[in-house]
mmCIF file of C-alpha atoms in Angstrom:
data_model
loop_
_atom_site.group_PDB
_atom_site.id
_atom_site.type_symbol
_atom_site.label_atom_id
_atom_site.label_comp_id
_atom_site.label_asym_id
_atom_site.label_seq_id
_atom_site.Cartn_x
_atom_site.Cartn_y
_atom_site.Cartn_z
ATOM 1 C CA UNK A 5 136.735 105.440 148.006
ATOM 2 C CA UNK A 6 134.884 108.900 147.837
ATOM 3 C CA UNK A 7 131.508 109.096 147.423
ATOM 4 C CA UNK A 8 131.015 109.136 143.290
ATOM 5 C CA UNK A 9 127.006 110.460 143.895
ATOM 6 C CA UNK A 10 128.090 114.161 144.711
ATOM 7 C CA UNK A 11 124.549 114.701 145.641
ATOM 8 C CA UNK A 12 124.869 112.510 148.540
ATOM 9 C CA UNK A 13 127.964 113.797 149.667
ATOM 10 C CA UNK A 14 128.040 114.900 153.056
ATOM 11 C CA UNK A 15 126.374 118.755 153.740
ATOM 12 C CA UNK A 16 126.575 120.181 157.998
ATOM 13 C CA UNK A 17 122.978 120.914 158.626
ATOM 14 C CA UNK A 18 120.691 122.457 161.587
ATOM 15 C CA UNK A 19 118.311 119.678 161.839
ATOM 16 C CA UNK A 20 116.950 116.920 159.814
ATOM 17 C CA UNK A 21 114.635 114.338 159.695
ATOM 18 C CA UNK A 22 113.750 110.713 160.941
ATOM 19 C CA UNK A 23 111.093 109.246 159.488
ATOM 20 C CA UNK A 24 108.569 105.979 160.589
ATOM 21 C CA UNK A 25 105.752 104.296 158.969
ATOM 22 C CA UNK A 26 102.056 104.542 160.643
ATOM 23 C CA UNK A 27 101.067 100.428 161.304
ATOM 24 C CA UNK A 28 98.070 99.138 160.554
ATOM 25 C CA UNK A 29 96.742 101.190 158.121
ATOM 26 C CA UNK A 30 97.350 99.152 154.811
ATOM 27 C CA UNK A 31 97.800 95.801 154.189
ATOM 28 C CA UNK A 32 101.284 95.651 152.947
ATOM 29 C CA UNK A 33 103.176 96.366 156.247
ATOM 30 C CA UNK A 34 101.145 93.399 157.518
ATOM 31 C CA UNK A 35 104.504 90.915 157.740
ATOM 32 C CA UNK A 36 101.373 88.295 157.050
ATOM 33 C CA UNK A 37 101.016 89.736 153.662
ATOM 34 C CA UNK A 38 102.581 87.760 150.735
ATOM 35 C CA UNK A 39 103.916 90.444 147.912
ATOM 36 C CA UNK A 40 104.493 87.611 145.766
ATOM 37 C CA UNK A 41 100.246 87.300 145.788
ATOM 38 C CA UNK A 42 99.001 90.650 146.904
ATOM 39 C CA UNK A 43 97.021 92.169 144.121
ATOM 40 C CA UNK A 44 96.600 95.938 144.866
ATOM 41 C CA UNK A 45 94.090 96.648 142.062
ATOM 42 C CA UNK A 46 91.168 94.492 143.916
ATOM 43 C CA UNK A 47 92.521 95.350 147.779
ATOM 44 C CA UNK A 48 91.698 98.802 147.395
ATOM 45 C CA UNK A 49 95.185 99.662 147.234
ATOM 46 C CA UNK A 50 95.497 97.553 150.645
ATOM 47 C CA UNK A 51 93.567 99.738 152.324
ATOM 48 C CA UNK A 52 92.780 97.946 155.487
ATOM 49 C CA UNK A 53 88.806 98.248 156.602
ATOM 50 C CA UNK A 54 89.368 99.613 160.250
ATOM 51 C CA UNK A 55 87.909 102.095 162.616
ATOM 52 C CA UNK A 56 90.597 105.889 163.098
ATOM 53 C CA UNK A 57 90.982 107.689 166.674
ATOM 54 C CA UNK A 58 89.421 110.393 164.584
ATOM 55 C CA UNK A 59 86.100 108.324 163.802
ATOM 56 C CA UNK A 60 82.693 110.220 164.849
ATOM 57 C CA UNK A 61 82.754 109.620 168.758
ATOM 58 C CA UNK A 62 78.469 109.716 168.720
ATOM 59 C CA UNK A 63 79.292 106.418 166.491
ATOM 60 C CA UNK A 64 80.793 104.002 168.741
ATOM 61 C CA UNK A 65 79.376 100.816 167.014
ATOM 62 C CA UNK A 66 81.049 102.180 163.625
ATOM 63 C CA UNK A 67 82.216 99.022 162.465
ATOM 64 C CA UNK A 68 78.363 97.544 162.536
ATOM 65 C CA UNK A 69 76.567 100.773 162.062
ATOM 66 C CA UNK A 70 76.279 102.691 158.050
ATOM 67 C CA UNK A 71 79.030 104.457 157.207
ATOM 68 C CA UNK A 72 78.602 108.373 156.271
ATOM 69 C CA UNK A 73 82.391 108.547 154.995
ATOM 70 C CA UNK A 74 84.136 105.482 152.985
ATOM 71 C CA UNK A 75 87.800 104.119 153.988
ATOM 72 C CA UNK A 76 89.312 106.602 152.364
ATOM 73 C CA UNK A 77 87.501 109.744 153.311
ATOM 74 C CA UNK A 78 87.766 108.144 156.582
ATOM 75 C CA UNK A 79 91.226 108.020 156.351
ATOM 76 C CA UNK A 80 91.984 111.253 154.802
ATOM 77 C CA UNK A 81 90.278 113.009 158.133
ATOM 78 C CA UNK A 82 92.206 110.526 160.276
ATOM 79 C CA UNK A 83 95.767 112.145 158.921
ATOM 80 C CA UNK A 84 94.076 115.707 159.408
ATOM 81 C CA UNK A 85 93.524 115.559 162.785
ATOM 82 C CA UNK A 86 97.109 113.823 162.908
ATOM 83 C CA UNK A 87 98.635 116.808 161.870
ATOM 84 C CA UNK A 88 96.279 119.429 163.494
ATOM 85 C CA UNK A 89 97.197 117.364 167.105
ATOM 86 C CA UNK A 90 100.606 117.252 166.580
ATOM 87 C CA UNK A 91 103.723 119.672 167.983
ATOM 88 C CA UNK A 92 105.069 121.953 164.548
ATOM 89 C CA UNK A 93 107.820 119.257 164.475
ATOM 90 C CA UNK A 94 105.553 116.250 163.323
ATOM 91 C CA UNK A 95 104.302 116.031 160.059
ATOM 92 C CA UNK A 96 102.261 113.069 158.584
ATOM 93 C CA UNK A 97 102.568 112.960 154.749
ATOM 94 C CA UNK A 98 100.873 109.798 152.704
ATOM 95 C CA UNK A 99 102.897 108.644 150.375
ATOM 96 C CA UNK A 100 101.336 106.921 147.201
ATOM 97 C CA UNK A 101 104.410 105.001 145.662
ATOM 98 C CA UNK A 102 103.792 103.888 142.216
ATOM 99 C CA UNK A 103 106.366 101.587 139.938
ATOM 100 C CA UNK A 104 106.308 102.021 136.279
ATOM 101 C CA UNK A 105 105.299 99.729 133.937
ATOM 102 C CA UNK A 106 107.678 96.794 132.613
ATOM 103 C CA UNK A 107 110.168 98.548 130.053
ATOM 104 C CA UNK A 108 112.256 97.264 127.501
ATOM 105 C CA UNK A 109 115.177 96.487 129.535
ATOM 106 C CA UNK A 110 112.960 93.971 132.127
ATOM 107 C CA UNK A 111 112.358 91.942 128.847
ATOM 108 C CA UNK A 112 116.002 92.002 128.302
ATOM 109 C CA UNK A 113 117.080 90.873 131.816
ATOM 110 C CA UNK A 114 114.540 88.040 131.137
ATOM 111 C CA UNK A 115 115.876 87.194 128.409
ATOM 112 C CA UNK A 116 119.638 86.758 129.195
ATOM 113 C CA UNK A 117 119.231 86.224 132.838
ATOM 114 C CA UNK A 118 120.268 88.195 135.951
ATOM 115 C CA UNK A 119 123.926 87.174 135.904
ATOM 116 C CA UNK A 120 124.721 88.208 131.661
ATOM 117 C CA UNK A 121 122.460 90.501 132.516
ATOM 118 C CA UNK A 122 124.701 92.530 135.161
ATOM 119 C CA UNK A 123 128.309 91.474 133.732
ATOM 120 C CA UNK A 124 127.541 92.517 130.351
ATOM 121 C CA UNK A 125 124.457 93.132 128.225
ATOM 122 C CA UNK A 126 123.093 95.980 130.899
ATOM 123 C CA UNK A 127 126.279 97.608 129.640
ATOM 124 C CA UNK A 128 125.443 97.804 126.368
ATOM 125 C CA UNK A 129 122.941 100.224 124.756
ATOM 126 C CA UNK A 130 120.902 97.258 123.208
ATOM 127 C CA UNK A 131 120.329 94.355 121.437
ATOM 128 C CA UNK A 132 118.692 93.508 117.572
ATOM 129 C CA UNK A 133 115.770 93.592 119.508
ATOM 130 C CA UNK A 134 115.495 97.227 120.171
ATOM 131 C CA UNK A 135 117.645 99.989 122.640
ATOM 132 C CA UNK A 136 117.060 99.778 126.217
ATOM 133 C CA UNK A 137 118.924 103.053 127.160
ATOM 134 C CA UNK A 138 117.045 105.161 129.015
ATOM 135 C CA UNK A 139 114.636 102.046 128.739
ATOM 136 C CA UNK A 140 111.203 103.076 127.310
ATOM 137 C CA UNK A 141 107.671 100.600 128.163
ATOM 138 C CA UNK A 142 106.945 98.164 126.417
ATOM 139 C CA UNK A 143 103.791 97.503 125.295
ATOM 140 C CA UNK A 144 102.626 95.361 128.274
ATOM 141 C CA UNK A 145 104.434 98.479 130.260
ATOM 142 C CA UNK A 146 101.688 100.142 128.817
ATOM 143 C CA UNK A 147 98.970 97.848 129.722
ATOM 144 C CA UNK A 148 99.607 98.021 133.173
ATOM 145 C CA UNK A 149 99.822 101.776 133.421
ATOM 146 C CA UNK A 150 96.264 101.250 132.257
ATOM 147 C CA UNK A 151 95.106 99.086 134.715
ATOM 148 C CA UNK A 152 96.974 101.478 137.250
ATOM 149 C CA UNK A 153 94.600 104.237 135.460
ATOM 150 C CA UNK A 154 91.730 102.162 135.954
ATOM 151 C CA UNK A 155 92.736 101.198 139.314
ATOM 152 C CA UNK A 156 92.843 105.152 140.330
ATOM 153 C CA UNK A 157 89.665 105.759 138.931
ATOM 154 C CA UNK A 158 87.789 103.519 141.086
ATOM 155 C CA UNK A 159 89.912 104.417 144.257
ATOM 156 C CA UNK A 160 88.266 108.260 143.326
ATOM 157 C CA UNK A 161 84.692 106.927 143.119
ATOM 158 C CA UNK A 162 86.058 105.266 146.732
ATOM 159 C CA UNK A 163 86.912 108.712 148.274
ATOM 160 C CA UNK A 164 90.865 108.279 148.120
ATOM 161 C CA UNK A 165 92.289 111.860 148.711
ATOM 162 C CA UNK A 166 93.596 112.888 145.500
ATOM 163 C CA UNK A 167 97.236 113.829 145.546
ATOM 164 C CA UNK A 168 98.202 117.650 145.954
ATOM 165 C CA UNK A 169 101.625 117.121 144.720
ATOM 166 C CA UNK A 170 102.751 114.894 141.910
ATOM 167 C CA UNK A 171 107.234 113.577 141.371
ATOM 168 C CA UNK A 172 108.097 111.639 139.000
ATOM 169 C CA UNK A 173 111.619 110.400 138.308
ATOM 170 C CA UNK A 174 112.968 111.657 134.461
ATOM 171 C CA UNK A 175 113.696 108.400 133.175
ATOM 172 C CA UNK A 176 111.316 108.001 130.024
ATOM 173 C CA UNK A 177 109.171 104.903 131.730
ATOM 174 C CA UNK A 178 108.279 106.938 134.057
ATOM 175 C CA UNK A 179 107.259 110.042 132.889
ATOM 176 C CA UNK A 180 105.114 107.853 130.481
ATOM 177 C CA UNK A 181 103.851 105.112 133.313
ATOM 178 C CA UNK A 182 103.085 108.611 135.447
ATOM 179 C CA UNK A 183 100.990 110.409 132.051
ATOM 180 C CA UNK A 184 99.294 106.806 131.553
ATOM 181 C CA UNK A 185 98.459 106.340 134.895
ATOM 182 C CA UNK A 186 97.059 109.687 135.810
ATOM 183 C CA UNK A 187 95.215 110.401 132.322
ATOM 184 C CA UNK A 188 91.465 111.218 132.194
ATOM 185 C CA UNK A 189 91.667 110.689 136.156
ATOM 186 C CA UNK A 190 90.347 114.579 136.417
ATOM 187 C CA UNK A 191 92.176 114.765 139.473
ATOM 188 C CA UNK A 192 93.368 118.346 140.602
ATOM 189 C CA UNK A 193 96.822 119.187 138.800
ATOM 190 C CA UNK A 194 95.890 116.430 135.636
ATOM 191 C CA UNK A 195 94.457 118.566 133.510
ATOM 192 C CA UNK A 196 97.187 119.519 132.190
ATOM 193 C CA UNK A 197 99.077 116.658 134.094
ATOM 194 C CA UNK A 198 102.347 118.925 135.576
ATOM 195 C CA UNK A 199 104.195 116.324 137.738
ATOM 196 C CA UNK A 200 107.548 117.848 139.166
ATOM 197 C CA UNK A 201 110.745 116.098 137.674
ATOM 198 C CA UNK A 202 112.881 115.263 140.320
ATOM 199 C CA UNK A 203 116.561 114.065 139.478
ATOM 200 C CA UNK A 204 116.883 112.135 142.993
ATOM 201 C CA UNK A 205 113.447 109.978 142.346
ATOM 202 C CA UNK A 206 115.815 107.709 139.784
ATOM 203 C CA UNK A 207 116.913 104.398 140.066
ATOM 204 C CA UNK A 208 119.987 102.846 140.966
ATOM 205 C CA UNK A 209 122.529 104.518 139.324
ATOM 206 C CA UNK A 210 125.570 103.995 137.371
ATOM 207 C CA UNK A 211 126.969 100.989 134.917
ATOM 208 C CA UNK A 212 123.387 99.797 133.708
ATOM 209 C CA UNK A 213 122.638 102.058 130.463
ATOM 210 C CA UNK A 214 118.882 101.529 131.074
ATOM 211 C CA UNK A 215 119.196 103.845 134.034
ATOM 212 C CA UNK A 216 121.126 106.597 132.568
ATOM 213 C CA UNK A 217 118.598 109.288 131.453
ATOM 214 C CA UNK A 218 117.711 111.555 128.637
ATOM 215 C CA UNK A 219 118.805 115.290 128.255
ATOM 216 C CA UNK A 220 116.548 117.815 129.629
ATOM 217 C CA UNK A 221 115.510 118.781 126.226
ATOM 218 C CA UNK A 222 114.209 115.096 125.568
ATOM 219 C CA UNK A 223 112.204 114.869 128.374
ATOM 220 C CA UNK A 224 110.726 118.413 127.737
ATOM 221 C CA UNK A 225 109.925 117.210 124.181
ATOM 222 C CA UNK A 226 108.294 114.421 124.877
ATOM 223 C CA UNK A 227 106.506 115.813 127.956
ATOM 224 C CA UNK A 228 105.794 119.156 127.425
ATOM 225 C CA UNK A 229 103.726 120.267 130.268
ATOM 226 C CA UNK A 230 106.599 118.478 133.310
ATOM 227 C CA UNK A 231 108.127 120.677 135.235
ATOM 228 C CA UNK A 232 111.208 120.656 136.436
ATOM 229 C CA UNK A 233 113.020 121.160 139.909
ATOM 230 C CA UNK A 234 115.161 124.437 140.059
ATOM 231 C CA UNK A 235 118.819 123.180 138.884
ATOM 232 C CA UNK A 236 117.534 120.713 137.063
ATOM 233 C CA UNK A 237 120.586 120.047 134.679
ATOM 234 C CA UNK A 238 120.507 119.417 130.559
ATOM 235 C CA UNK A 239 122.501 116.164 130.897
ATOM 236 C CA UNK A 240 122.814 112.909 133.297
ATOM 237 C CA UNK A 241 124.777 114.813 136.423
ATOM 238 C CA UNK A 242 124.673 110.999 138.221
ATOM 239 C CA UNK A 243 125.240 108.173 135.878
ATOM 240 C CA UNK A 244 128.582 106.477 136.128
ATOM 241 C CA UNK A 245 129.929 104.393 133.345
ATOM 242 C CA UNK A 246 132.299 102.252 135.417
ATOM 243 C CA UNK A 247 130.293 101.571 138.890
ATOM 244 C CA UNK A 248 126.997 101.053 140.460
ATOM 245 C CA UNK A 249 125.364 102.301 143.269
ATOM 246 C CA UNK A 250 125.338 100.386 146.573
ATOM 247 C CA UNK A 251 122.149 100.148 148.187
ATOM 248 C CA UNK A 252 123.113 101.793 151.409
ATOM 249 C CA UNK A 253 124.171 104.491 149.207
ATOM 250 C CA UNK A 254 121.046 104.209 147.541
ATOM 251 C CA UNK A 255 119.141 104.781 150.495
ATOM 252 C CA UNK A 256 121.212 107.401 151.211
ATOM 253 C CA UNK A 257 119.885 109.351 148.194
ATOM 254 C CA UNK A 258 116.567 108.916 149.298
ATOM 255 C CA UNK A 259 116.697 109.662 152.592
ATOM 256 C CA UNK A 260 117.930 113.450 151.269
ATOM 257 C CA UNK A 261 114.720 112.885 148.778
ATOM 258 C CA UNK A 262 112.659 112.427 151.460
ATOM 259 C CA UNK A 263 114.431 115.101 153.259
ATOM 260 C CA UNK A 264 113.551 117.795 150.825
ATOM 261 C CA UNK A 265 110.220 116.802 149.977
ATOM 262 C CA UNK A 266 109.202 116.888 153.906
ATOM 263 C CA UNK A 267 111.044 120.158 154.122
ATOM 264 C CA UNK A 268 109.477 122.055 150.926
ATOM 265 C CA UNK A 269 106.395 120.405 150.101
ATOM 266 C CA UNK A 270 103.298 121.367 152.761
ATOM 267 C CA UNK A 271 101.056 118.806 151.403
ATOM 268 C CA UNK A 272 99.492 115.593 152.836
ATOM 269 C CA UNK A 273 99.359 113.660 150.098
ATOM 270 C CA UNK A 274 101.804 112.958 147.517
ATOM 271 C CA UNK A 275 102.364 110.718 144.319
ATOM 272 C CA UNK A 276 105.448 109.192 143.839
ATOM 273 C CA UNK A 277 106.371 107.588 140.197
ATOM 274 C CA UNK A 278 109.808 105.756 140.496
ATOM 275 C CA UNK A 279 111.489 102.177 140.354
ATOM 276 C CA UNK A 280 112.141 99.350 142.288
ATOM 277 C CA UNK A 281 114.734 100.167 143.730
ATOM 278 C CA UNK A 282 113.371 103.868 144.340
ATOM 279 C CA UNK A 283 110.619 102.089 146.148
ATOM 280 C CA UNK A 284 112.770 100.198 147.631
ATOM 281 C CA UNK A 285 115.142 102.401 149.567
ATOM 282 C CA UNK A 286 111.948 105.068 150.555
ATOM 283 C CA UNK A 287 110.883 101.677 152.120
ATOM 284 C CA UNK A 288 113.694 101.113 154.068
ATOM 285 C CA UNK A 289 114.218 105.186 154.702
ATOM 286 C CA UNK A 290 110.113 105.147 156.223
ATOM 287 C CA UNK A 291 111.173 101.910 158.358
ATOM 288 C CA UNK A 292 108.236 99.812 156.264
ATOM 289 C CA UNK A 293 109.110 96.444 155.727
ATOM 290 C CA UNK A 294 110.458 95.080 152.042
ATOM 291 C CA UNK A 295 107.394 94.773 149.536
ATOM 292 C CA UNK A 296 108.896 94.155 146.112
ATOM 293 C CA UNK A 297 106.031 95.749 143.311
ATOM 294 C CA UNK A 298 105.613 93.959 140.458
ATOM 295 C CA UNK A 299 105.944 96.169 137.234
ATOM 296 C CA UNK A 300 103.230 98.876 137.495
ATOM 297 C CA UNK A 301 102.756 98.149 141.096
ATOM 298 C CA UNK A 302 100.960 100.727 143.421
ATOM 299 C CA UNK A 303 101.564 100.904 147.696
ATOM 300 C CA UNK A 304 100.309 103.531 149.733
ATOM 301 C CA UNK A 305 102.474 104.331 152.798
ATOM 302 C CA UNK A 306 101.686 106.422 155.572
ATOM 303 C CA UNK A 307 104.648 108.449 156.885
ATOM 304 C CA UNK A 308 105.607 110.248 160.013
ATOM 305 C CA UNK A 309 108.537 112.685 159.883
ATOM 306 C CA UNK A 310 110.096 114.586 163.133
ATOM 307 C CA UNK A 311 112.528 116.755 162.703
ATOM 308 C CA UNK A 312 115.157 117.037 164.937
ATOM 309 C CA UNK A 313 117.934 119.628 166.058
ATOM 310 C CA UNK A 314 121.566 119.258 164.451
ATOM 311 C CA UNK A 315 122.520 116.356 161.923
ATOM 312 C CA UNK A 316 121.287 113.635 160.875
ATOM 313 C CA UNK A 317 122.979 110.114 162.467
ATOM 314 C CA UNK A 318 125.973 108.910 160.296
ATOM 315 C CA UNK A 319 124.786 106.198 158.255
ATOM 316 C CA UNK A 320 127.196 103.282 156.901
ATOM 317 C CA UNK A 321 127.115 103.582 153.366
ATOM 318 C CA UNK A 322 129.195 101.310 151.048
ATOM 319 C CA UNK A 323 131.039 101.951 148.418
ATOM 320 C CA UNK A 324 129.734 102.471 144.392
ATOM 321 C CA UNK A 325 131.188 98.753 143.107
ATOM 322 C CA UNK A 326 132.628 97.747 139.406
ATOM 323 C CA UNK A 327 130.726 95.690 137.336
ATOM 324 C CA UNK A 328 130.253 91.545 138.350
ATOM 325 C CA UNK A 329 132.560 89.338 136.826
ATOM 326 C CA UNK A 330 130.580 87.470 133.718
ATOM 327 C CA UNK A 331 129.898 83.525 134.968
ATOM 328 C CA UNK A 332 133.007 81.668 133.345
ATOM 329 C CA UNK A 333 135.422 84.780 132.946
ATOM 330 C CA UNK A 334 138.974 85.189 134.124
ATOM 331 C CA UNK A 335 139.715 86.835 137.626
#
């Protein structure tokens, strides 16, 4: 079957990219770390308490001694001189992943279960209960952008290096999980907050209405001051009534996402505001190990990119696949 994502499709290029994950420096690539417990609010985003190559050498005993620099600050020197040692090839990018808040359709899912859920009722635009396409927050979804907020705001009085360069995917629980999040912050770039749209950042795609997004114009309504990446088209280019996106073709996508993102953006650190399957896949593309976020979850991820002469390895990606058969129906 061809390929029905034709922005993964298959493009000859003179190098790309293969990407790792730095060990050791947060909690959640610790395989002893339970996601099903880890609460990144009070772990300081899992921020692991450690000494860094680049640590004062006149301060051997730093781990008994006062501090000068917290974690963070710590930390941001630690990718500095990462980047200022290594060949032009290397780059070392920290990735701050964040998941938006529950939205109306994670209420639905709940509600039916998994199984209706994927046969049928993710199919459908809604229910009496209100329309999950394009699924907007609900008002928990809100809550936890909040906490998120409040989260960020302590990890600032902590030293974390603010991002230089904010993405956010254009589904509508995003763009508001991103503007909740990031509000009042007074981070550089959120006042106005001008987060780059990017089309790629979405989650899986096709079948499930929730996922389909809004016209340009919507989004630009409702979020004035988002820009938008060049080509960014007035309606859904992606979403596919009658299949879904495999993973591996999932991870596909993001592994171009990441591709263009190391190749265009020069920062060091960048915030991410996607899904959990976005998450997911830029976890698997990094070489991390699974962490499923709960709604309005938060990871940090330190990345290591080396690009490489000529194409990138083939990959194995599955086919897009129909919708599941509802329990109970005819074959």
């Amino acid at each position: 079957m061809a390929n029905p994502n034709p922005t993964t499709d298959h493009q000859p290029s003179s190098f790309h990219f293969h990407f790792s994950t730095v060990p050791g420096i947060f909690l959640q690539d610790d395989p002893t770390t339970d996601p099903n417990t880890f609460d990144y609010v009070s772990s300081n985003f899992g921020l692991i308490d450690r000494t860094y190559p680049s640590d004062p050498a006149n301060d051997p005993e730093l781990e008994t001694t006062p501090k000068t620099k917290t974690q963070w600050q710590r930390l941001d020197s630690y990718i500095a001189e990462l980047n200022g040692a290594s060949p032009g090839e290397i780059t070392y990018k920290l990735l701050i992943l964040g998941r938006h808040g529950q939205g109306v359709h994670n209420v639905a899912e709940s509600r039916y279960g998994t199984a209706m859920w994927d046969c049928r009722y993710s199919l459908l635009n809604g229910d009496e209960h209100g329309s999950w396409f394009d699924a907007p927050l609900t008002d928990l979804g809100i809550e936890q952008a909040r906490t998120a907020n409040r989260a960020w705001k302590t990890q600032i009085a902590n030293g974390i290096p603010p991002p230089q360069s904010y993405y956010v995917s254009p589904l509508m629980r995003c763009c508001e999980t991103a503007r909740v999040t990031f509000e009042g912050t007074k981070l550089p770039g959120t006042e106005p907050f001008r987060p780059l749209v990017k089309e790629l950042l979405r989650e899986t795609l096709g079948l499930h209405t929730c996922d389909a997004r809004s016209s340009k114009s919507a989004i630009q309504a409702a979020y004035p001051s988002y820009t938008f990446e060049p080509g960014f088209s007035e309606e859904d280019p992606l979403h596919k009534d009658d299949l879904r996106e495999s993973d591996s073709s999932r991870d596909a996508r993001f592994y171009e996402l990441l591709g263009d993102i190391f190749a265009h953006d020069k920062n060091s650190v960048l915030s991410l505001t996607a899904h959990s399957g976005a998450i997911s896949s830029i976890l698997s593309v990094v070489g991390h190990r699974k962490f499923t976020l709960e709604t309005g979850g938060v990871i940090p991820v330190l990345v290591k990119a080396e690009r490489r002469g000529g194409e990138a390895p083939a990959r194995e990606i599955e086919p897009w696949f129909p919708r599941p058969k509802c329990p109970g129906e005819a074959c």
